[in-house]
mmCIF file with all atom_site columns, C-alpha atoms in Angstrom:
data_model
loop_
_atom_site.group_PDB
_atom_site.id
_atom_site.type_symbol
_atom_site.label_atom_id
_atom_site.label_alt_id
_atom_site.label_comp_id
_atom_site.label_asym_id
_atom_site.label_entity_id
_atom_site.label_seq_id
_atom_site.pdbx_PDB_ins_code
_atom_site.Cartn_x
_atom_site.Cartn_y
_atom_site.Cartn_z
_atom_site.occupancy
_atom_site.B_iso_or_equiv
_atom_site.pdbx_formal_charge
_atom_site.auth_seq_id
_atom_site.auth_comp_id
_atom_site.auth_asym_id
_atom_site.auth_atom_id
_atom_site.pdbx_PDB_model_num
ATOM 1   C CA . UNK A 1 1   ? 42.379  5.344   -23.138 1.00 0.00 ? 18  UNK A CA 1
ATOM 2   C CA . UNK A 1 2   ? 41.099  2.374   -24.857 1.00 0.00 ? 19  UNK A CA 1
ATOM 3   C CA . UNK A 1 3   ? 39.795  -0.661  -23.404 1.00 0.00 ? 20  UNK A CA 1
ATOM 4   C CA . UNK A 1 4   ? 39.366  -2.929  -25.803 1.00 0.00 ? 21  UNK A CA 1
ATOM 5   C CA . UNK A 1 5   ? 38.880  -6.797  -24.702 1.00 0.00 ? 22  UNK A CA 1
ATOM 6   C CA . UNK A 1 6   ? 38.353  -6.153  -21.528 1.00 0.00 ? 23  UNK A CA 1
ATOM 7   C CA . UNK A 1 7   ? 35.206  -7.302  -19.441 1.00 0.00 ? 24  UNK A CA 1
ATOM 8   C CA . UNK A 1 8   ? 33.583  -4.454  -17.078 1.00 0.00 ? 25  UNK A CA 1
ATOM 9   C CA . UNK A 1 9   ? 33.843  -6.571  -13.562 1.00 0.00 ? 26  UNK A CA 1
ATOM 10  C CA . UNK A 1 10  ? 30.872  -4.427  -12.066 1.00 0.00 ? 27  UNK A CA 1
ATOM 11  C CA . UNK A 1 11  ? 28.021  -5.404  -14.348 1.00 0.00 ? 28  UNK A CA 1
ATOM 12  C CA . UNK A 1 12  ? 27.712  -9.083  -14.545 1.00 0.00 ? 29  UNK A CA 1
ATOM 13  C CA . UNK A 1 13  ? 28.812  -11.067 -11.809 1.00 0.00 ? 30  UNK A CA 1
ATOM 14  C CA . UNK A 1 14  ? 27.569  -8.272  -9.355  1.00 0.00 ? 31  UNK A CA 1
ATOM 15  C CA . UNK A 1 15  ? 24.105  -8.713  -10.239 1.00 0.00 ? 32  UNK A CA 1
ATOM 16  C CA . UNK A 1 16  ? 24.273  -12.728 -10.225 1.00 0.00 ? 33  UNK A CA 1
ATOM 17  C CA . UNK A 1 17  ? 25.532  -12.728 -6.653  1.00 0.00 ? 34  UNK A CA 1
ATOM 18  C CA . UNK A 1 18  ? 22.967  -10.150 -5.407  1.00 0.00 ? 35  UNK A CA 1
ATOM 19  C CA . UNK A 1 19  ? 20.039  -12.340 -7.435  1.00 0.00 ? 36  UNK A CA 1
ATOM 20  C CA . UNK A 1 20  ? 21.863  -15.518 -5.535  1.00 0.00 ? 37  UNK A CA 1
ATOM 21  C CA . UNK A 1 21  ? 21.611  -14.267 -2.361  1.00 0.00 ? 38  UNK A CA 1
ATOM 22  C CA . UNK A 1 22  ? 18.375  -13.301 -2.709  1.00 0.00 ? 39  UNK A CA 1
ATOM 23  C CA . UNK A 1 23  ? 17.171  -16.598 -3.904  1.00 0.00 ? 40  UNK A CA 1
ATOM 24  C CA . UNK A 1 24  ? 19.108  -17.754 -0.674  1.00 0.00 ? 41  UNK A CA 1
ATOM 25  C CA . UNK A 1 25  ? 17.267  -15.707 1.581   1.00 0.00 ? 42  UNK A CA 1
ATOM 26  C CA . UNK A 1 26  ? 13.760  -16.731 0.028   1.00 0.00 ? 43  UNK A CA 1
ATOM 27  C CA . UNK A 1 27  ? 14.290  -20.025 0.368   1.00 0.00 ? 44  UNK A CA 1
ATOM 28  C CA . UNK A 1 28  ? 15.798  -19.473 3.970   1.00 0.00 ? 45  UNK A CA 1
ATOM 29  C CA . UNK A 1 29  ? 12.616  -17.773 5.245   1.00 0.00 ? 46  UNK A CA 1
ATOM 30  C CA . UNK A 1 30  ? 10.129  -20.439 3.379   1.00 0.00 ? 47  UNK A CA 1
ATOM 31  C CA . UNK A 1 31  ? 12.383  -22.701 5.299   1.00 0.00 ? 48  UNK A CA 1
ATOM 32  C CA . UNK A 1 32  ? 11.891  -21.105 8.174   1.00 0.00 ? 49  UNK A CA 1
ATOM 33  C CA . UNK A 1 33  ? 7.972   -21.674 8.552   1.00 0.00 ? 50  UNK A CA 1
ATOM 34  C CA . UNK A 1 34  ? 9.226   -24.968 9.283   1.00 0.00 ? 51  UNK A CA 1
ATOM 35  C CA . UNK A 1 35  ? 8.700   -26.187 12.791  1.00 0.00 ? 52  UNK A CA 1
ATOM 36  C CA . UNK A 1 36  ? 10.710  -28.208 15.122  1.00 0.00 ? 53  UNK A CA 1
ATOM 37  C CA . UNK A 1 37  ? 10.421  -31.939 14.138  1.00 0.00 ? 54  UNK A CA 1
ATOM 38  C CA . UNK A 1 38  ? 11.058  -32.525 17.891  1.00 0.00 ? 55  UNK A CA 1
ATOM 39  C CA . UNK A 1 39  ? 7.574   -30.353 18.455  1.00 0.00 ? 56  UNK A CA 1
ATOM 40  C CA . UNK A 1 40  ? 6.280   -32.300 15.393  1.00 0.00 ? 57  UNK A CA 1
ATOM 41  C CA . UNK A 1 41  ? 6.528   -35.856 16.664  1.00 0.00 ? 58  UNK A CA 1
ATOM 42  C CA . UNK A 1 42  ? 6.487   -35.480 20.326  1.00 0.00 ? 59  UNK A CA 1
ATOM 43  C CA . UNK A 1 43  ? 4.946   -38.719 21.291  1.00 0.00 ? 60  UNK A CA 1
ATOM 44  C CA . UNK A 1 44  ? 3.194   -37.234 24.505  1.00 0.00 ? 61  UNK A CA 1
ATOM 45  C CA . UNK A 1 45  ? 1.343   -35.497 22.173  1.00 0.00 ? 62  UNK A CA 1
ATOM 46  C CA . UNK A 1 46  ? -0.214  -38.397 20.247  1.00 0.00 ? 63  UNK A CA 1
ATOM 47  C CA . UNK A 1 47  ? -3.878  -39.891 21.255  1.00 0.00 ? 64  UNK A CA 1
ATOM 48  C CA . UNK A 1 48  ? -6.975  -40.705 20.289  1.00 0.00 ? 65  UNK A CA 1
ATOM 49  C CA . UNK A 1 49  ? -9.529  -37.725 18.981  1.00 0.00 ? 66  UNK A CA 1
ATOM 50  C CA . UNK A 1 50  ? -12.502 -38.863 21.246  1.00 0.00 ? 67  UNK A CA 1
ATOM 51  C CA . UNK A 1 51  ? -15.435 -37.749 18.399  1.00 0.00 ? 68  UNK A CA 1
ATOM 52  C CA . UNK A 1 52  ? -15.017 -37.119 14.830  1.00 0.00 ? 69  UNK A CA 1
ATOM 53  C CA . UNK A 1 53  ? -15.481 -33.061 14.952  1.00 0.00 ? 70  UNK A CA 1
ATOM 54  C CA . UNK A 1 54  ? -12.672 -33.145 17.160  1.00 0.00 ? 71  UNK A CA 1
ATOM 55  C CA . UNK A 1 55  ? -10.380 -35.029 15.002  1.00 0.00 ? 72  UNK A CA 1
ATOM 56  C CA . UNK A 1 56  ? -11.242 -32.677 12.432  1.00 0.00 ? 73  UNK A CA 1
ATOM 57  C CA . UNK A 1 57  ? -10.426 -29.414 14.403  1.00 0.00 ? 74  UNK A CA 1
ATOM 58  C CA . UNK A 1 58  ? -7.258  -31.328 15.207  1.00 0.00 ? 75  UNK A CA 1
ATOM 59  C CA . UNK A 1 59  ? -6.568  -32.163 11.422  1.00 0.00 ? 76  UNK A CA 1
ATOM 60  C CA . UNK A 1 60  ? -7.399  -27.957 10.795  1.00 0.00 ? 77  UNK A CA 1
ATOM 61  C CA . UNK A 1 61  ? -4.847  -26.745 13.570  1.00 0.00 ? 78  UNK A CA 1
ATOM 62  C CA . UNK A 1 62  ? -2.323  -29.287 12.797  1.00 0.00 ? 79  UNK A CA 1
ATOM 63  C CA . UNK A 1 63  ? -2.099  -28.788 8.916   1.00 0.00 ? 80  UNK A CA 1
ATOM 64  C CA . UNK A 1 64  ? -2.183  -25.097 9.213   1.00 0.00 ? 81  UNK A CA 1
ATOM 65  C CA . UNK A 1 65  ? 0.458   -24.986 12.208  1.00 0.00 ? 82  UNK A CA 1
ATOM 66  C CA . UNK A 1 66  ? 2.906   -27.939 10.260  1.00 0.00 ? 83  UNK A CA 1
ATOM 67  C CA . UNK A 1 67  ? 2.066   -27.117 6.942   1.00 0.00 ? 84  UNK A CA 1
ATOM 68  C CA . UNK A 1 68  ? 5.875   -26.950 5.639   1.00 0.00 ? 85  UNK A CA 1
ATOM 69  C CA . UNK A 1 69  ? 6.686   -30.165 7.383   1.00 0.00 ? 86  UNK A CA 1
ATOM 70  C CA . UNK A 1 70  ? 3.956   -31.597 6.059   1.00 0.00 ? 87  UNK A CA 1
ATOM 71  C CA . UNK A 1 71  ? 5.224   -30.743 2.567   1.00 0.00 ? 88  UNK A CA 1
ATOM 72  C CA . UNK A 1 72  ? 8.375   -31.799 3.121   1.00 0.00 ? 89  UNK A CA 1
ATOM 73  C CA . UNK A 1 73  ? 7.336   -35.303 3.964   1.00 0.00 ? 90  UNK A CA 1
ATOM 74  C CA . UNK A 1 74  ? 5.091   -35.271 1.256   1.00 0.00 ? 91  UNK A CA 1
ATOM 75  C CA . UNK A 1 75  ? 7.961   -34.326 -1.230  1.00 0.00 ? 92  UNK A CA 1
ATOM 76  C CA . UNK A 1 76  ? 10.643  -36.693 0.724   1.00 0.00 ? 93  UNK A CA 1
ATOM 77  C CA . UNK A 1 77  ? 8.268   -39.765 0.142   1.00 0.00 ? 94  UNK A CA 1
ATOM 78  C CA . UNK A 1 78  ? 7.775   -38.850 -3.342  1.00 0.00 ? 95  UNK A CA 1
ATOM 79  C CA . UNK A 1 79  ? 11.878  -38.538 -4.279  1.00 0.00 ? 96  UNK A CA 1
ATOM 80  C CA . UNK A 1 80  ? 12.021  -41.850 -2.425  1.00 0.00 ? 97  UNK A CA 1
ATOM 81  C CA . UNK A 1 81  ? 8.977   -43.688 -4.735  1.00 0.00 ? 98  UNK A CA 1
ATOM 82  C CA . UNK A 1 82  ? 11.203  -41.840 -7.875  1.00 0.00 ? 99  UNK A CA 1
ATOM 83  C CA . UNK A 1 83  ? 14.262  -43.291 -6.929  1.00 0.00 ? 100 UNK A CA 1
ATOM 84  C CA . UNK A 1 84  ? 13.435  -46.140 -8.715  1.00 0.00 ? 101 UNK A CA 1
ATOM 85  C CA . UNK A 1 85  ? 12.513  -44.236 -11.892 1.00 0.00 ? 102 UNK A CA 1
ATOM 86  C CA . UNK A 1 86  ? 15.680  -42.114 -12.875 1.00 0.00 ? 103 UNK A CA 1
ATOM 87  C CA . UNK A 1 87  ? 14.405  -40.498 -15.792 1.00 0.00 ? 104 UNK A CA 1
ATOM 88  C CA . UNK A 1 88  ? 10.867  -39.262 -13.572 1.00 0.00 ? 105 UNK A CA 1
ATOM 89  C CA . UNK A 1 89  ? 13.326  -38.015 -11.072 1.00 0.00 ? 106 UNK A CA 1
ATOM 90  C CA . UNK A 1 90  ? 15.174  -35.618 -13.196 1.00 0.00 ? 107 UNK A CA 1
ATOM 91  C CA . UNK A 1 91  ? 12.025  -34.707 -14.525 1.00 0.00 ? 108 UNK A CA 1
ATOM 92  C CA . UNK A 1 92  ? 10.697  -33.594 -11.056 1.00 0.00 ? 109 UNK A CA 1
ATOM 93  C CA . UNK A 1 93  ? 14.317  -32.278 -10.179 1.00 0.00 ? 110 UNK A CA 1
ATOM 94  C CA . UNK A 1 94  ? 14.424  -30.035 -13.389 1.00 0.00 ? 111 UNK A CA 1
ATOM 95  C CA . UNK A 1 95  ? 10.648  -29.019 -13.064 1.00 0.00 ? 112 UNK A CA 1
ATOM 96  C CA . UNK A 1 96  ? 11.611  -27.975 -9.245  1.00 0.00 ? 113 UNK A CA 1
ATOM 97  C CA . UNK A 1 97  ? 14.537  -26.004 -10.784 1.00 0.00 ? 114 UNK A CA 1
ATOM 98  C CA . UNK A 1 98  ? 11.621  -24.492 -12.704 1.00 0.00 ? 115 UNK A CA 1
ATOM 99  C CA . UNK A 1 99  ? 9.594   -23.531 -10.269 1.00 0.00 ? 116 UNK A CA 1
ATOM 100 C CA . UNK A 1 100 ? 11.951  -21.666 -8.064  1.00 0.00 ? 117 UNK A CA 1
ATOM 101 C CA . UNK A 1 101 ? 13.209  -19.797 -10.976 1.00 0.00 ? 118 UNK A CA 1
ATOM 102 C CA . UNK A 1 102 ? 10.040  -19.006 -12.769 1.00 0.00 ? 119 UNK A CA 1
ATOM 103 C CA . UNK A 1 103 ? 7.702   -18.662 -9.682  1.00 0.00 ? 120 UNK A CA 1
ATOM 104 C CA . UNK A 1 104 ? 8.969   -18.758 -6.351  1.00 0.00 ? 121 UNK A CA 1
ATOM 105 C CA . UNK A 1 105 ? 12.479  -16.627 -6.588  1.00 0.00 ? 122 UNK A CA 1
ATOM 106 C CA . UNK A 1 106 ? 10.954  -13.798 -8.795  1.00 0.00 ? 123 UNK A CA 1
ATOM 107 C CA . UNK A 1 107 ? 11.051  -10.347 -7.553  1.00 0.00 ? 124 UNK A CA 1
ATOM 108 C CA . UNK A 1 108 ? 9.363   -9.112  -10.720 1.00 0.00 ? 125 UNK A CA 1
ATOM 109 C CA . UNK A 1 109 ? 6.463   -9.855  -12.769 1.00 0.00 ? 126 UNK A CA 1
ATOM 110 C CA . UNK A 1 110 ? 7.842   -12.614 -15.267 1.00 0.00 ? 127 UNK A CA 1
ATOM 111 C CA . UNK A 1 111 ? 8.113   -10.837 -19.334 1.00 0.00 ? 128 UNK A CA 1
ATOM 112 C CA . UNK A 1 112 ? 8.847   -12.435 -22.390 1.00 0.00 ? 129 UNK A CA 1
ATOM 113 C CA . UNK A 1 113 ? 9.246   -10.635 -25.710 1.00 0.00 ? 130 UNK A CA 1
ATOM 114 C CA . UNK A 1 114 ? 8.006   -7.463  -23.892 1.00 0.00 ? 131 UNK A CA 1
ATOM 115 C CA . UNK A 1 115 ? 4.279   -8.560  -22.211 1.00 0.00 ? 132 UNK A CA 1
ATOM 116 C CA . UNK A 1 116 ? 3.930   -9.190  -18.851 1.00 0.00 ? 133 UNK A CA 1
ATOM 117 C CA . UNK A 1 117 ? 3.077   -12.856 -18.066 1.00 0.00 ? 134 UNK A CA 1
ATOM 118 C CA . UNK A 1 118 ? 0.520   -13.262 -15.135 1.00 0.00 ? 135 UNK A CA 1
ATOM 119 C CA . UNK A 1 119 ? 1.758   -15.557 -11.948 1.00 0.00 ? 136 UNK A CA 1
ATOM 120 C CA . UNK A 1 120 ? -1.654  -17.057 -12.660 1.00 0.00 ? 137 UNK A CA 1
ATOM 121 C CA . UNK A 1 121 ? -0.436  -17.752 -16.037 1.00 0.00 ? 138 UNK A CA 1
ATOM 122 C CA . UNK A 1 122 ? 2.866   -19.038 -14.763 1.00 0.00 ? 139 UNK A CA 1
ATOM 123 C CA . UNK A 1 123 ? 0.969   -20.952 -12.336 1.00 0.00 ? 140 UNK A CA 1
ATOM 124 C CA . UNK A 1 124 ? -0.825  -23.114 -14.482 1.00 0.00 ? 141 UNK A CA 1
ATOM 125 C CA . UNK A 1 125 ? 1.808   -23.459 -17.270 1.00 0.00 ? 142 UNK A CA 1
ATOM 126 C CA . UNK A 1 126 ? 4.175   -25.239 -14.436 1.00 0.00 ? 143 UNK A CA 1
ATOM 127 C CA . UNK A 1 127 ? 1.311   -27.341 -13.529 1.00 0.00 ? 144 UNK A CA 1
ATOM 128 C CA . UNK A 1 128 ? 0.017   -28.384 -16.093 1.00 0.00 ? 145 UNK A CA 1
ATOM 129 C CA . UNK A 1 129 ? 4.112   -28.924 -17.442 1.00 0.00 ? 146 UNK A CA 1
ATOM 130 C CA . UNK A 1 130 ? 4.724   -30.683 -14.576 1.00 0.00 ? 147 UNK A CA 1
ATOM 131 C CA . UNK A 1 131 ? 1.618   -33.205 -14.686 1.00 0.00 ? 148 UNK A CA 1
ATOM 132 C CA . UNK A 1 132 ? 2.227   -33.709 -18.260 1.00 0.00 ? 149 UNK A CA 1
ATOM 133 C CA . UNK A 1 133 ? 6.442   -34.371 -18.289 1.00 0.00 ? 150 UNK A CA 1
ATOM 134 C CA . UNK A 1 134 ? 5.337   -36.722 -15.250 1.00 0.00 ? 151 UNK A CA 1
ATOM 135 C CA . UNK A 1 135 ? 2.938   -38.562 -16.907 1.00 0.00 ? 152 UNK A CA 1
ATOM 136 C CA . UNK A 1 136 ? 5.295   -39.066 -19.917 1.00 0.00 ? 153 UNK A CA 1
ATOM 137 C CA . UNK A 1 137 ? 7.821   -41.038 -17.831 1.00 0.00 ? 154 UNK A CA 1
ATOM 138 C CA . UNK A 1 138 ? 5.597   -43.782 -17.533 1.00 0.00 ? 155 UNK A CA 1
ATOM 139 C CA . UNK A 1 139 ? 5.677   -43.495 -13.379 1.00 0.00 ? 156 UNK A CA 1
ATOM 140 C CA . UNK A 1 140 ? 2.256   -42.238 -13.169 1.00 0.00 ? 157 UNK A CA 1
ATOM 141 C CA . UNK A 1 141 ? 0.709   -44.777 -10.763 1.00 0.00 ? 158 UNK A CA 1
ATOM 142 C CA . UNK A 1 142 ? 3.993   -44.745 -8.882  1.00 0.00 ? 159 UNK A CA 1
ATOM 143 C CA . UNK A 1 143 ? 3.727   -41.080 -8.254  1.00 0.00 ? 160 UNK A CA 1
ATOM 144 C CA . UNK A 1 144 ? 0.207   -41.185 -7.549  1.00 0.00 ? 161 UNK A CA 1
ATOM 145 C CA . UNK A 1 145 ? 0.367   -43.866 -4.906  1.00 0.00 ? 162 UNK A CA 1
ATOM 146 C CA . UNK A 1 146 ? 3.400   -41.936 -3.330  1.00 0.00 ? 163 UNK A CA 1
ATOM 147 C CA . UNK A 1 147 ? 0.981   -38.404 -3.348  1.00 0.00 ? 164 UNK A CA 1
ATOM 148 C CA . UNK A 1 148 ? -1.447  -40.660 -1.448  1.00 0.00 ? 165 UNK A CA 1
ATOM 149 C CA . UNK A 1 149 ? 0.974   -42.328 1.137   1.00 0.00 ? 166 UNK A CA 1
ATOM 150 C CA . UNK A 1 150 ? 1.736   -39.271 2.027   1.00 0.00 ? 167 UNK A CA 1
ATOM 151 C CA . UNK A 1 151 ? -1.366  -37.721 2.193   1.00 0.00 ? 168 UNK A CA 1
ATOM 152 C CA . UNK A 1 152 ? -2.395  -40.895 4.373   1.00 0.00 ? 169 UNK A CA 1
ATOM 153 C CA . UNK A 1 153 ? 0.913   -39.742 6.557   1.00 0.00 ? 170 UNK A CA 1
ATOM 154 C CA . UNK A 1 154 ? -0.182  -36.118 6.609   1.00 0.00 ? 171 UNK A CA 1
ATOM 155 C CA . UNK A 1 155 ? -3.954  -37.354 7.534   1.00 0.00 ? 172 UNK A CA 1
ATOM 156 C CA . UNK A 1 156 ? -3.235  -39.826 9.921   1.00 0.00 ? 173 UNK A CA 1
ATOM 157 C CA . UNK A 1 157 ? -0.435  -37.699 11.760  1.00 0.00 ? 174 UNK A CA 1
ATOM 158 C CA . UNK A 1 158 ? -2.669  -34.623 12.022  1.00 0.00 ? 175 UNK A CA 1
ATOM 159 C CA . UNK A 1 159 ? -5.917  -35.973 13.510  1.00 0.00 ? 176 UNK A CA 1
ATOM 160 C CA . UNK A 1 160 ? -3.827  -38.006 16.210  1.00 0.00 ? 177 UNK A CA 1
ATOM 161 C CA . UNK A 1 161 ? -1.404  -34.789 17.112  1.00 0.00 ? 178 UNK A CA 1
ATOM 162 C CA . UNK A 1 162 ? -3.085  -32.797 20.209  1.00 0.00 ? 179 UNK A CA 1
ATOM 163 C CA . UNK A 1 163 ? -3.257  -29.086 19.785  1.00 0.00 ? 180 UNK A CA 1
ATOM 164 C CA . UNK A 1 164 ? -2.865  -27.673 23.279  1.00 0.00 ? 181 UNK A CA 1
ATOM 165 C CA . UNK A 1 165 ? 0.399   -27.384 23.098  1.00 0.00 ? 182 UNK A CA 1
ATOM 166 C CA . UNK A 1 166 ? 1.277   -25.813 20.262  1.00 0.00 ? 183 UNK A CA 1
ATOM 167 C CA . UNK A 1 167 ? 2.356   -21.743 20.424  1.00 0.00 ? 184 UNK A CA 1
ATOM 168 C CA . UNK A 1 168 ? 1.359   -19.083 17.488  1.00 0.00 ? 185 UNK A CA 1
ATOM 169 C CA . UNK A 1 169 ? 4.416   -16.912 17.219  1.00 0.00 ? 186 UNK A CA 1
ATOM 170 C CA . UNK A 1 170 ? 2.367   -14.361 15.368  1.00 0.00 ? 187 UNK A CA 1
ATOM 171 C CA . UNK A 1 171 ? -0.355  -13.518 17.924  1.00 0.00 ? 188 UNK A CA 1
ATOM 172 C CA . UNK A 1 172 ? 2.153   -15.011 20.553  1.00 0.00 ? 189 UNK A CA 1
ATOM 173 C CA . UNK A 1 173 ? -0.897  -17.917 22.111  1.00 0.00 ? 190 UNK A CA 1
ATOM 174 C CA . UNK A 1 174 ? -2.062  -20.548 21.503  1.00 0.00 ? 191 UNK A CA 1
ATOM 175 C CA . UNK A 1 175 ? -3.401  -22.234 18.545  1.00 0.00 ? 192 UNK A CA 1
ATOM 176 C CA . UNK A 1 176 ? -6.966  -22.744 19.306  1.00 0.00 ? 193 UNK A CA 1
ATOM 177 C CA . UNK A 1 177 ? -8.078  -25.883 18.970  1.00 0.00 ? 194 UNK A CA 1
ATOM 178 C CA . UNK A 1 178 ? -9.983  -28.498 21.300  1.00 0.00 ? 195 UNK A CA 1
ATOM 179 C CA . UNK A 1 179 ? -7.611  -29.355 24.354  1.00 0.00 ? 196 UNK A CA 1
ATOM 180 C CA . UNK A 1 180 ? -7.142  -32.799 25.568  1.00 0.00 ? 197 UNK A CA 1
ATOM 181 C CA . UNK A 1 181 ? -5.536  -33.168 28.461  1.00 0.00 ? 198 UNK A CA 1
ATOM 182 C CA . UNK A 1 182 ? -5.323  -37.191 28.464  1.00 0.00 ? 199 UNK A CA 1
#
């Protein structure tokens, strides 16, 4: 029996979904380090540090525990500084696409013409590609006076954030931290 013409449906399109879903579920759990914006900005848990060794603790606790948050509002105020540079927003778009493919959704090491690439290696190259295609778009002190908004944000936010009551589903207590009750 001859088949000519025809495509096998098993190989191709089985492989793409199972590579898609697994890209789906990466991103789902990276998402899901996320914490609850309600948790985040809580305004009862907003004062004063009272010395500086306590705002740092506080700035330690907070970045660890928010981390992902924090990166997202990093990244959101960045897209919004880009909006009004097109081209250095489908620069950072496509350079994202990049990174997911190249770096973050890889279950294997990364090969091209049959060596093994270091993620080191791939680390650096999207980077450094990154800064670079950045820089050529002729946004450069736009995107680094949206990097250091938000780092102002992240800062700011951090030391002023109590730690008491936030909860370490890992070791199921508390993160430690300095508690201020006021």
């Amino acid at each position: 029996m001859t088949t000519y013409g025809t495509i096998p449906a098993s190989t191709l399109p089985s492989a793409n979904l199972e590579y898609l879903s697994r890209a789906k579920e990466r991103i789902k759990d990276g998402l899901g380090a996320r914490r609850p914006w309600k948790l985040m900005f809580n305004i009862h848990s907003l004062n004063c540090p009272r010395t500086f060794s306590e705002a740092i603790s506080r700035f330690r606790a907070n970045l660890a525990y928010f981390r992902m948050n924090y990166a997202i509002i990093v990244l959101l105020i960045l897209f919004l500084s880009l909006l009004w540079h097109p081209i250095s927003l489908i620069v950072l778009i496509i350079m994202m696409a990049l990174w997911l493919f190249l770096y973050f959704l890889r279950d294997e090491p990364l090969a091209i013409f049959n060596r093994t690439i270091d993620d080191r290696v791939v680390l650096v190259v999207l980077g450094v590609s990154t800064f670079v295609f950045l820089l050529l778009t002729d946004a450069t002190g736009n995107i680094l006076v949206s990097v250091m908004i938000g780092a102002v944000v992240v800062l700011v936010h951090a030391s002023l954030r109590r730690t008491d009551d936030l909860y370490d589903e890992e070791s199921t207590g508390l993160v430690s931290g300095p508690s201020s009750s006021s």
